[in-house]
Amino acid sequence: MELRRLLHVVLSFWLLLCIGCSDGRFVVEKNSLTVTSPEKIKGTYDSAIGNFGIPQYGGSMAGTVVYPKDNQKGCKAFDEFSISFKSKPGSLPTFVLVDRGDCFFALKVWNVQKAGASAVLVADNIEEALITMDTPEEDSSSSKYIENITIPSALIQKSFGEALKKAISGADMVNVNLDWRESVPHPDDRVEYELWTNSNDECGVKCDMLMEFVKDFKGAAQILEKGGYTQFTPHYITWYCPQAFTISKQCKSQCINHGRYCAPDPEQDFSSGYEGKDVVIENLRQLCVFKVANESNKSWLWWDYVTDFQIRCPMKEKKYNKECAEAVIKSLGLEGKKIEKCMGDPNADADNPVLKEEQDAQVGKGSRGDVTILPTLVVNNRQYRGKLAKGAVLKAICSGFEETTEPAVCLSGVVQLMVQFLFETRVMVSSSIADVETNECLDNNGGCWQDKAANLTACKDTFRGRVCECPLVDGLQFKGDGYSHCEASGPGRCNINNGGCWHKSQDGHTYSACVDTGDVKCQCPPGFRGDGINNCEDIDECKEKKACQCPECSCKDTWGSYECTCSGDLLYIRDHDTCISKSGTEVKSAWAAVWVILIGLAMASGGAYLVYKYRLRSYMDSEIRAIMAQYMPLDSQSEVPNHVSEDRA
């Protein structure tokens, strides 16, 4: 067990180190920092762009540098020291200088941003070449603030930092200008950019941020690609297994092609869940999706495939597999056989041309350094530094166009506002962009579900690209994944395309298998049998002896029902499946009427007798008491009315 753990650690360490391990180098992306005052330190200096926040690619920012008296490393919130860096109306933005050390770069920038500053300069604490300030390893605490950093930051050398501090302590106003205009080359009217990504969706916060970016940026990327303004290429990082471990269980689970192309285990657990080789194979499939789509001049379909695969085939739902991937490929109208041929045999003891090309591309060439950070965006052969967000990335891409050749989407002083406007209104701002076909739903229905008979579709076209969502029709919500399945649910479902159930009209009658209530949605009506969805066949009640079986009955089958007649003057009773005499029925009906009348008369007579008997007895009792009162008077008895006397009077 200890040996296995040690081997795991060794392999993981090797996989992290072997990127570009031959003749590789890491290039720090820089921006220009110019001090405009005081005169004694006036000049231009290099600074390294931080790999978080939003650098102002293609632009510049002027401000005044301040160095806090307390919390000089910026590792604590500045409100604890009652310090605020908010600029006063009419003054230049505030750039805060903090020292390196004691906490993450990103935390320093976050604390300064909360205090109201516009940019951050981090002074190195040792004399060395500039490095890139990267984000910390993913954890719940850091992820909460990293994604919310919006101000730019840069690392400066120790000697330059000391010069700034000395000038500030001498009561000099230090004004500087941060310039990103040359951070991205802009040689011509087309920008070439690439994204180094990964299909693994279980690698933590960075993977979540990457996939969120792909979904958000998809629409803008596809518009730029369809218009011929950009040339996009996706890339995937792979590693190779050390020769000494190629036959080990660990290498076999993480690699394909006998250890040539590997990826770390998604769960970092060799005994359960998905393996590293599963990730390599899906990375290879996504590369081949791009190649096949590019051959048909539809390279933008890569964005659809990647976003659809993430939604439909996540690892958490155990759908990260070949079957789910092929379903996505089919829905987008891509040629699955060409993609399979491109992928080759992952078990072959030979190089895979596609993955071999990827490994070679990882090594830096020209002005671009090795790709060591995942994800990495490269624009015009320069690595992008900053937050991977649609507005920031679009601004970086727009800065890569030669002046006066930018597409209309870039012709705004504040690209973020333009992007927001386009997302909200979904309209193009000029005829050059309007000419670009953006409605992906017109091509193969965008790979979404559709019901041609009812003219319904789950495809919705937006500036962010098409999305597949089950529709809402006349107040009735369809439910499903939006890609392969949507169905109406709830009362009223039968009003829309008969709820997707069987229905047919014939001989003046219409029958439907749709059921509006209950769990059963499609059920053949009485007189039919079938699945209720595709077919319901008429039952021949006569032939199958399901009705009209009495000796005097004659049966005739009709569509959806039957007709039964009786011989002679007999009458057919359907509920009892029998024949009875019509005359007998009439006699019985007459006697029934007589009996009803007799019973009614008897009840009326009985009632009259009871009333008469009660009134007569009361009258007689009263007369008797009156007579007795005349002959046997009682002292205590009051006079009793004498009906006889009243009559005589």
XYZ file of C-alpha atoms in Angstrom:
649
model
C 0.000 0.000 0.000
C 2.807 2.449 0.880
C 4.616 1.585 -2.368
C 1.435 2.286 -4.346
C 1.018 5.673 -2.664
C 4.656 6.529 -3.335
C 4.258 5.558 -6.992
C 1.144 7.730 -7.215
C 3.050 10.722 -5.846
C 6.024 10.135 -8.167
C 3.808 9.855 -11.260
C 1.745 12.900 -10.362
C 4.914 14.924 -9.784
C 6.351 13.735 -13.090
C 3.167 14.637 -14.977
C 3.359 18.165 -13.616
C 7.008 18.617 -14.532
C 7.257 16.982 -17.919
C 5.466 19.660 -19.939
C 7.943 20.899 -22.470
C 10.706 19.184 -20.560
C 13.019 19.410 -23.550
C 14.199 22.893 -24.468
C 11.127 24.433 -22.797
C 10.849 27.816 -21.198
C 8.218 29.908 -19.497
C 7.658 33.399 -20.887
C 6.298 36.081 -18.593
C 3.732 38.289 -20.328
C 4.511 41.949 -19.627
C 2.941 45.355 -19.924
C 4.621 48.727 -19.951
C 4.649 50.929 -16.826
C 5.709 54.561 -17.329
C 6.463 56.945 -14.471
C 5.570 60.500 -15.525
C 6.542 62.171 -12.237
C 8.632 62.893 -10.198
C 11.459 63.709 -12.568
C 14.112 61.697 -10.688
C 12.465 58.328 -11.412
C 10.749 59.282 -14.661
C 10.961 56.528 -17.277
C 9.509 53.262 -18.573
C 9.709 50.006 -16.629
C 8.628 46.411 -17.194
C 5.919 44.797 -15.116
C 4.449 41.266 -15.206
C 0.697 41.003 -15.803
C -1.179 39.148 -13.063
C -3.105 36.048 -14.135
C -6.313 37.252 -12.502
C -8.379 40.406 -12.587
C -9.052 42.229 -15.871
C -6.069 43.841 -17.643
C -7.092 46.659 -19.984
C -5.802 45.028 -23.184
C -5.513 47.527 -25.997
C -5.753 50.463 -23.600
C -3.921 52.316 -20.861
C -4.644 53.706 -17.401
C -3.088 56.656 -15.588
C -3.080 56.977 -11.819
C -1.347 58.083 -8.635
C 0.655 55.557 -6.601
C 0.168 55.329 -2.829
C 1.967 53.130 -0.308
C -0.095 52.364 2.826
C 1.363 53.073 6.254
C -0.240 49.928 7.672
C -0.948 46.503 6.191
C 1.814 47.071 3.634
C 1.665 43.481 2.378
C -2.089 43.709 1.903
C -2.817 40.373 3.546
C -5.623 41.784 5.693
C -8.694 43.808 4.862
C -7.839 47.522 4.870
C -11.049 48.494 6.628
C -9.546 46.963 9.775
C -7.068 49.856 9.639
C -9.676 52.437 8.554
C -7.869 52.863 5.216
C -9.691 53.721 1.984
C -8.218 54.171 -1.493
C -11.295 55.590 -3.188
C -10.429 58.498 -5.478
C -11.980 61.874 -4.873
C -14.089 63.422 -7.653
C -11.837 64.980 -10.296
C -8.661 63.220 -9.121
C -6.662 60.464 -10.831
C -7.396 56.821 -10.007
C -5.438 55.324 -7.106
C -2.778 52.670 -7.720
C -1.767 50.903 -4.494
C 1.753 49.576 -3.978
C 2.015 46.524 -1.707
C 4.894 44.208 -0.818
C 5.216 40.575 -1.832
C 5.035 37.911 0.874
C 2.959 36.235 3.636
C -0.156 35.544 1.491
C -1.350 34.841 -2.038
C -0.971 37.507 -4.730
C -4.691 37.283 -5.479
C -5.631 37.924 -1.834
C -3.528 41.114 -1.790
C -5.279 42.395 -4.912
C -8.708 41.471 -3.539
C -8.120 43.372 -0.293
C -6.905 46.430 -2.198
C -9.876 46.281 -4.575
C -12.315 46.186 -1.654
C -10.666 49.341 -0.318
C -11.518 51.194 -3.531
C -8.273 51.183 -5.570
C -8.173 51.036 -9.382
C -4.990 48.953 -9.809
C -2.346 47.163 -7.748
C 1.435 47.091 -8.038
C 3.166 44.289 -6.113
C 6.824 44.937 -5.321
C 9.004 41.819 -5.340
C 10.877 41.095 -2.109
C 13.953 39.619 -3.781
C 16.032 40.662 -6.769
C 15.042 38.278 -9.559
C 13.548 38.193 -13.036
C 9.838 38.973 -13.175
C 7.401 36.103 -12.700
C 3.695 35.716 -13.397
C 1.413 36.156 -10.417
C -0.910 33.158 -10.661
C -3.996 32.141 -8.707
C -3.598 29.802 -5.711
C -4.624 26.166 -5.725
C -8.380 25.748 -5.776
C -10.135 25.802 -2.431
C -13.471 27.088 -1.237
C -12.021 30.176 0.457
C -9.939 31.463 -2.474
C -12.562 30.727 -5.138
C -14.957 33.159 -3.457
C -12.770 36.184 -4.176
C -10.684 35.196 -7.226
C -13.647 35.263 -9.603
C -14.674 38.696 -8.276
C -11.349 40.447 -8.883
C -11.926 43.032 -11.615
C -8.984 45.471 -11.302
C -5.633 44.942 -13.079
C -2.455 44.083 -11.210
C 1.225 43.797 -12.028
C 4.422 42.600 -10.359
C 7.398 44.989 -10.401
C 11.040 44.354 -9.548
C 12.325 44.995 -6.027
C 14.637 47.869 -7.026
C 11.847 49.715 -8.826
C 9.543 49.159 -5.870
C 12.104 50.664 -3.513
C 12.442 53.709 -5.777
C 8.659 54.248 -5.705
C 8.557 53.934 -1.904
C 11.399 56.435 -1.501
C 9.665 58.979 -3.714
C 6.353 58.569 -1.876
C 8.019 58.896 1.550
C 9.666 62.135 0.308
C 6.185 63.638 -0.238
C 6.496 63.446 -4.036
C 3.360 62.804 -6.087
C 4.101 59.643 -8.064
C 2.101 59.478 -11.294
C 2.337 56.406 -13.480
C 0.736 55.087 -16.654
C -0.034 51.378 -17.162
C -0.041 50.535 -20.876
C -1.396 47.298 -22.376
C -1.545 48.500 -25.981
C 1.490 46.480 -27.028
C 0.783 43.463 -24.833
C -0.899 41.762 -27.785
C 0.651 42.036 -31.271
C -1.696 43.482 -33.914
C -0.108 42.866 -37.313
C -3.155 42.514 -39.604
C -6.939 42.321 -39.930
C -7.283 38.791 -38.555
C -6.626 37.625 -35.012
C -5.377 34.126 -34.371
C -6.081 32.786 -30.914
C -6.061 29.429 -29.171
C -7.462 28.016 -25.950
C -5.661 25.335 -23.998
C -8.427 23.492 -22.212
C -9.493 20.159 -20.759
C -12.615 17.968 -20.898
C -12.288 16.898 -17.254
C -15.178 18.486 -15.327
C -14.131 17.226 -11.895
C -10.894 19.173 -11.409
C -12.297 21.815 -9.095
C -12.901 25.553 -9.270
C -10.680 26.178 -12.301
C -12.584 23.625 -14.383
C -15.882 25.183 -13.352
C -14.643 28.661 -14.314
C -13.295 27.326 -17.631
C -16.570 25.712 -18.662
C -18.541 28.782 -17.594
C -16.286 30.889 -19.817
C -16.737 28.539 -22.792
C -20.527 28.778 -22.459
C -20.461 32.580 -22.064
C -17.966 33.268 -24.859
C -19.385 30.782 -27.371
C -21.699 33.257 -29.114
C -19.067 35.960 -29.609
C -16.484 33.386 -30.744
C -18.833 31.918 -33.333
C -19.759 35.331 -34.754
C -16.095 36.325 -35.119
C -15.260 32.958 -36.685
C -18.176 32.958 -39.140
C -17.278 36.475 -40.243
C -13.685 35.465 -40.952
C -12.358 37.950 -38.391
C -10.568 35.342 -36.273
C -8.964 31.941 -36.569
C -9.514 29.857 -33.451
C -7.756 26.625 -32.494
C -8.429 24.513 -29.397
C -5.586 22.625 -27.701
C -5.353 20.003 -24.962
C -2.419 19.360 -22.655
C -1.158 15.778 -22.451
C 1.826 14.209 -20.726
C 3.798 11.027 -21.184
C 4.515 8.360 -18.618
C 8.178 7.738 -17.610
C 9.613 4.717 -19.406
C 10.229 2.902 -16.129
C 6.507 2.950 -15.241
C 4.782 2.295 -18.586
C 3.710 -1.226 -17.574
C 2.509 -0.190 -14.127
C -1.172 -0.217 -13.218
C -1.082 3.524 -12.633
C 0.268 4.358 -16.089
C -2.149 1.972 -17.752
C -5.071 3.677 -16.034
C -3.903 7.214 -16.873
C -2.472 6.773 -20.354
C -3.239 5.523 -23.851
C -0.942 4.295 -26.633
C 1.333 2.516 -24.127
C 2.110 5.498 -21.910
C 2.630 8.089 -24.665
C -0.346 10.324 -23.798
C -1.591 10.702 -20.233
C -3.814 12.782 -17.979
C -4.081 12.775 -14.176
C -6.811 10.675 -12.566
C -9.897 12.955 -12.217
C -10.582 11.918 -8.615
C -6.912 11.270 -7.767
C -8.032 7.764 -6.846
C -6.866 4.840 -8.996
C -9.367 2.445 -7.438
C -12.675 4.153 -8.282
C -14.466 6.469 -10.681
C -13.139 7.609 -14.034
C -9.514 7.174 -15.051
C -7.020 9.537 -16.604
C -7.175 7.667 -19.914
C -10.916 8.414 -20.115
C -10.037 12.113 -20.077
C -7.320 11.665 -22.725
C -9.737 9.843 -25.039
C -12.405 12.542 -24.707
C -9.766 15.260 -25.224
C -8.746 13.431 -28.400
C -12.379 13.194 -29.520
C -12.865 16.948 -29.042
C -9.737 17.650 -31.080
C -11.077 15.452 -33.866
C -14.488 17.125 -33.677
C -12.700 20.411 -34.382
C -10.666 18.948 -37.240
C -13.683 17.349 -38.945
C -15.814 20.480 -38.455
C -12.974 22.656 -39.762
C -12.702 20.520 -42.908
C -16.353 21.289 -43.646
C -15.756 25.021 -42.967
C -17.795 24.907 -39.766
C -15.048 25.107 -37.171
C -17.399 26.971 -34.793
C -19.276 23.706 -34.145
C -16.504 22.838 -31.674
C -18.013 25.370 -29.259
C -21.417 23.690 -29.571
C -19.993 20.216 -29.049
C -17.972 21.161 -25.966
C -20.831 22.990 -24.248
C -23.373 20.286 -25.147
C -21.060 17.518 -23.937
C -20.542 19.288 -20.621
C -24.301 19.658 -20.119
C -25.376 16.236 -21.355
C -22.429 14.038 -20.333
C -21.116 15.114 -16.894
C -18.939 12.853 -14.770
C -21.183 13.349 -11.752
C -24.066 11.670 -13.578
C -21.844 8.844 -14.889
C -22.486 9.893 -18.493
C -18.909 10.814 -19.407
C -18.598 8.089 -22.057
C -18.466 7.265 -25.742
C -22.214 6.642 -26.107
C -23.151 10.081 -24.787
C -20.462 11.756 -26.905
C -21.736 10.040 -30.056
C -25.274 11.234 -29.301
C -23.998 14.825 -29.137
C -22.036 14.376 -32.373
C -25.123 13.016 -34.119
C -27.328 15.869 -32.897
C -24.904 18.407 -34.417
C -24.902 16.661 -37.795
C -21.179 15.823 -37.665
C -19.740 12.748 -39.384
C -19.100 10.241 -36.617
C -17.103 7.845 -38.800
C -14.621 10.557 -39.760
C -14.171 11.479 -36.109
C -13.564 7.824 -35.165
C -11.003 7.499 -37.943
C -9.268 10.676 -36.762
C -9.017 9.324 -33.204
C -7.225 6.129 -34.232
C -6.553 3.194 -31.912
C -5.812 4.209 -28.285
C -4.430 0.733 -27.557
C -1.848 0.766 -30.356
C 1.830 0.820 -29.435
C 2.453 3.740 -31.752
C 2.258 7.522 -31.906
C -1.119 9.191 -32.371
C -0.561 11.989 -34.935
C -3.168 14.299 -33.377
C -1.894 14.010 -29.789
C 1.744 14.069 -30.887
C 1.074 17.423 -32.534
C -0.478 18.668 -29.291
C 2.562 17.685 -27.233
C 4.851 19.472 -29.678
C 2.658 22.593 -29.533
C 2.962 22.748 -25.738
C 6.592 23.763 -26.090
C 6.986 27.514 -26.574
C 8.015 28.873 -29.950
C 9.012 32.371 -30.913
C 7.648 34.944 -28.474
C 5.239 32.473 -26.878
C 6.430 30.509 -23.871
C 5.603 26.965 -22.796
C 2.002 26.289 -21.873
C 2.155 25.436 -18.174
C -1.037 27.006 -16.839
C -4.402 25.409 -17.469
C -6.477 26.984 -18.894
C -4.330 29.214 -21.092
C -5.506 31.619 -23.780
C -3.032 32.680 -26.457
C -3.810 35.703 -28.669
C -1.560 36.364 -31.677
C 1.082 34.095 -30.150
C 1.036 35.928 -26.788
C -0.328 34.304 -23.663
C -3.301 36.135 -22.209
C -3.061 37.031 -18.539
C -6.067 37.911 -16.424
C -9.529 36.719 -15.582
C -11.032 34.350 -18.126
C -14.240 36.331 -18.650
C -16.065 37.105 -21.893
C -15.687 40.891 -21.687
C -11.997 40.813 -20.794
C -11.135 38.176 -23.408
C -13.081 39.950 -26.155
C -11.186 43.130 -25.367
C -7.870 41.263 -25.605
C -8.864 39.785 -28.974
C -10.008 43.154 -30.275
C -6.644 44.645 -29.325
C -5.024 42.135 -31.703
C -6.491 43.713 -34.854
C -4.481 46.192 -36.864
C -5.776 49.729 -36.387
C -8.814 50.569 -38.578
C -9.436 46.866 -39.352
C -11.386 45.969 -36.224
C -14.867 44.465 -36.736
C -17.815 46.549 -35.573
C -18.140 44.580 -32.364
C -14.784 46.025 -31.289
C -15.467 49.645 -32.225
C -16.366 50.779 -28.725
C -14.277 52.575 -26.163
C -15.658 50.222 -23.547
C -15.971 46.750 -25.038
C -17.555 45.374 -21.894
C -20.494 47.753 -22.293
C -20.794 46.794 -25.940
C -20.857 43.114 -25.032
C -23.500 43.769 -22.391
C -25.555 45.707 -24.930
C -25.304 42.920 -27.477
C -26.276 40.281 -24.932
C -29.340 42.245 -23.856
C -30.614 43.333 -27.265
C -29.210 40.623 -29.526
C -28.847 43.089 -32.380
C -25.807 43.880 -34.447
C -24.413 47.391 -34.483
C -23.443 47.546 -38.138
C -24.194 45.961 -41.471
C -20.833 44.190 -41.493
C -21.809 42.167 -38.440
C -25.441 41.877 -39.476
C -24.323 40.109 -42.643
C -22.872 37.306 -40.522
C -25.353 34.478 -40.076
C -25.814 34.090 -36.348
C -28.974 31.981 -36.173
C -27.617 28.512 -35.521
C -31.148 27.134 -35.252
C -31.427 27.332 -39.040
C -28.744 24.688 -39.458
C -29.851 21.208 -38.394
C -32.088 22.878 -35.784
C -28.936 23.601 -33.784
C -28.783 19.929 -32.750
C -31.788 20.445 -30.467
C -35.088 18.576 -30.099
C -37.877 19.437 -32.498
C -41.386 18.282 -33.350
C -41.844 18.968 -37.051
C -45.522 17.975 -37.007
C -46.353 20.592 -34.374
C -43.689 23.064 -35.599
C -42.048 23.123 -32.171
C -38.338 23.367 -31.341
C -36.119 23.576 -28.262
C -33.531 25.670 -30.120
C -33.191 29.307 -29.060
C -30.709 31.589 -30.789
C -28.928 34.153 -28.637
C -25.813 36.274 -28.929
C -24.151 33.763 -26.632
C -24.912 31.070 -29.210
C -27.816 28.696 -29.464
C -29.202 26.998 -26.379
C -31.412 23.911 -26.254
C -34.290 24.469 -23.811
C -37.704 22.801 -23.921
C -40.278 25.417 -25.024
C -43.237 27.023 -23.281
C -46.280 26.903 -25.589
C -49.613 28.542 -24.730
C -48.840 28.366 -21.029
C -47.867 24.686 -21.234
C -44.261 23.897 -20.268
C -42.492 21.108 -22.121
C -40.025 19.127 -20.009
C -36.869 17.249 -20.988
C -33.165 17.735 -21.735
C -33.857 19.957 -24.769
C -31.495 17.919 -26.945
C -33.136 14.563 -27.576
C -36.346 14.753 -25.581
C -39.091 17.262 -24.742
C -42.669 16.413 -23.846
C -45.692 18.367 -22.720
C -46.678 17.886 -19.112
C -49.861 18.709 -17.190
C -53.456 19.670 -18.043
C -53.881 20.939 -21.582
C -51.130 18.769 -23.045
C -53.623 17.094 -25.419
C -54.327 20.452 -27.058
C -50.801 20.618 -28.523
C -50.212 18.043 -31.240
C -52.465 15.661 -29.317
C -49.801 15.360 -26.606
C -47.591 13.356 -28.953
C -50.065 10.461 -28.794
C -51.856 8.519 -31.532
C -55.001 9.992 -33.027
C -57.074 9.316 -36.126
C -60.330 10.362 -37.792
C -62.451 7.988 -39.891
C -66.111 7.506 -40.810
C -67.008 10.786 -39.150
C -65.476 9.805 -35.815
C -62.200 11.011 -34.203
C -60.369 8.996 -31.567
C -57.327 10.021 -29.470
C -55.007 8.121 -27.142
C -54.029 11.263 -25.209
C -54.907 11.335 -21.502
C -54.778 14.735 -19.788
C -54.771 13.495 -16.197
C -53.021 10.812 -14.199
C -49.667 9.140 -14.748
C -50.704 7.461 -18.011
C -50.114 9.896 -20.875
C -50.969 7.869 -23.965
C -53.547 5.093 -23.746
C -55.598 3.635 -26.590
C -59.310 4.421 -26.233
C -61.928 1.631 -25.757
C -62.245 -0.453 -28.902
C -58.537 -0.110 -29.774
C -55.287 -1.728 -28.728
C -51.653 -0.591 -29.153
C -48.888 1.478 -27.508
C -50.963 4.659 -27.666
C -48.056 6.598 -29.171
C -47.373 5.237 -32.626
C -50.426 3.097 -33.224
C -53.810 1.984 -31.930
C -55.477 -0.814 -33.911
C -59.224 -1.344 -34.101
C -60.418 -4.374 -32.128
C -62.879 -6.662 -33.998
C -65.251 -7.343 -31.095
C -67.333 -9.666 -33.242
C -64.454 -11.838 -34.398
C -62.846 -11.953 -30.980
C -66.278 -12.635 -29.366
C -65.960 -9.729 -26.971
C -69.608 -8.613 -27.459
C -72.958 -9.498 -29.107
C -72.732 -13.152 -28.114
C -76.384 -13.937 -27.263
C -78.139 -16.587 -29.457
C -80.537 -14.086 -31.022
C -77.764 -11.474 -31.677
C -76.262 -10.538 -35.018
C -72.848 -8.709 -34.800
C -71.308 -6.216 -37.262
C -67.883 -4.643 -36.586
C -67.405 -0.900 -37.142
C -64.266 1.264 -36.750
C -63.736 1.822 -33.060
C -66.963 0.057 -32.071
C -69.577 -2.554 -33.182
C -73.262 -2.838 -34.037
C -75.460 -5.594 -32.583
C -79.020 -6.345 -33.770
C -81.540 -8.905 -32.577
C -83.824 -11.088 -34.704
C -87.566 -10.459 -34.867
C -89.005 -7.847 -32.577
C -86.325 -8.321 -29.969
C -84.434 -5.380 -28.499
C -80.637 -5.539 -27.749
C -79.514 -4.407 -24.299
C -75.776 -3.519 -24.610
C -75.036 -3.423 -20.877
C -76.273 -6.999 -20.420
C -75.370 -8.235 -23.916
C -78.813 -9.798 -24.339
C -82.028 -9.484 -26.389
C -85.510 -8.984 -24.913
C -89.016 -8.762 -26.426
C -90.230 -5.273 -27.312
C -93.901 -6.198 -26.416
C -92.828 -7.718 -23.172
C -91.018 -4.556 -22.454
C -94.150 -2.499 -23.188
C -96.361 -4.720 -20.901
C -93.846 -4.535 -18.132
C -93.678 -0.789 -18.503
C -97.536 -0.512 -18.330
C -97.801 -2.670 -15.208
C -95.019 -0.675 -13.635
C -96.981 2.529 -14.269
C -100.159 0.958 -12.759
C -98.356 -0.134 -9.664
C -96.866 3.315 -9.239
C -100.352 4.881 -9.432
C -101.879 2.367 -6.984
C -99.092 2.820 -4.475
C -99.522 6.578 -4.741
C -103.293 6.352 -4.121
C -102.768 4.039 -1.169
C -100.303 6.385 0.409
C -102.678 9.356 -0.112
C -105.611 7.446 1.438
C -103.575 6.389 4.422
C -102.509 9.925 5.029
C -106.086 11.259 4.832
C -107.312 8.587 7.269
C -104.645 9.466 9.794
C -105.532 13.158 9.612
C -109.276 12.417 9.940
C -108.761 10.049 12.864
C -106.654 12.552 14.772
C -109.114 15.481 14.296
C -112.234 13.336 15.182
C -110.680 12.014 18.369
C -109.683 15.509 19.508
C -113.238 16.815 18.907
C -114.906 13.953 20.804
C -112.590 14.320 23.788
C -113.451 18.004 23.987
C -117.248 17.347 23.936
C -117.087 14.674 26.615
C -115.111 16.903 28.941
C -117.623 19.754 28.456
C -120.625 17.540 29.330
C -118.913 16.138 32.422
C -118.021 19.639 33.573
C -121.757 20.635 33.577
C -122.870 17.771 35.818
C -119.769 17.349 37.981
C -118.258 20.812 38.397
C -114.941 21.101 40.175
C -114.025 24.092 42.343
C -110.507 24.293 41.030
C -111.466 23.753 37.379
C -112.036 26.719 35.209
C -114.912 26.810 32.793
C -114.459 24.468 29.906
C -115.782 25.597 26.545
C -119.122 23.896 25.639
C -119.333 23.205 21.977
C -122.945 22.017 22.321
C -124.107 25.277 23.933
C -122.327 27.253 21.292
C -124.142 25.301 18.621
C -127.593 25.855 20.273
C -127.011 29.537 20.732
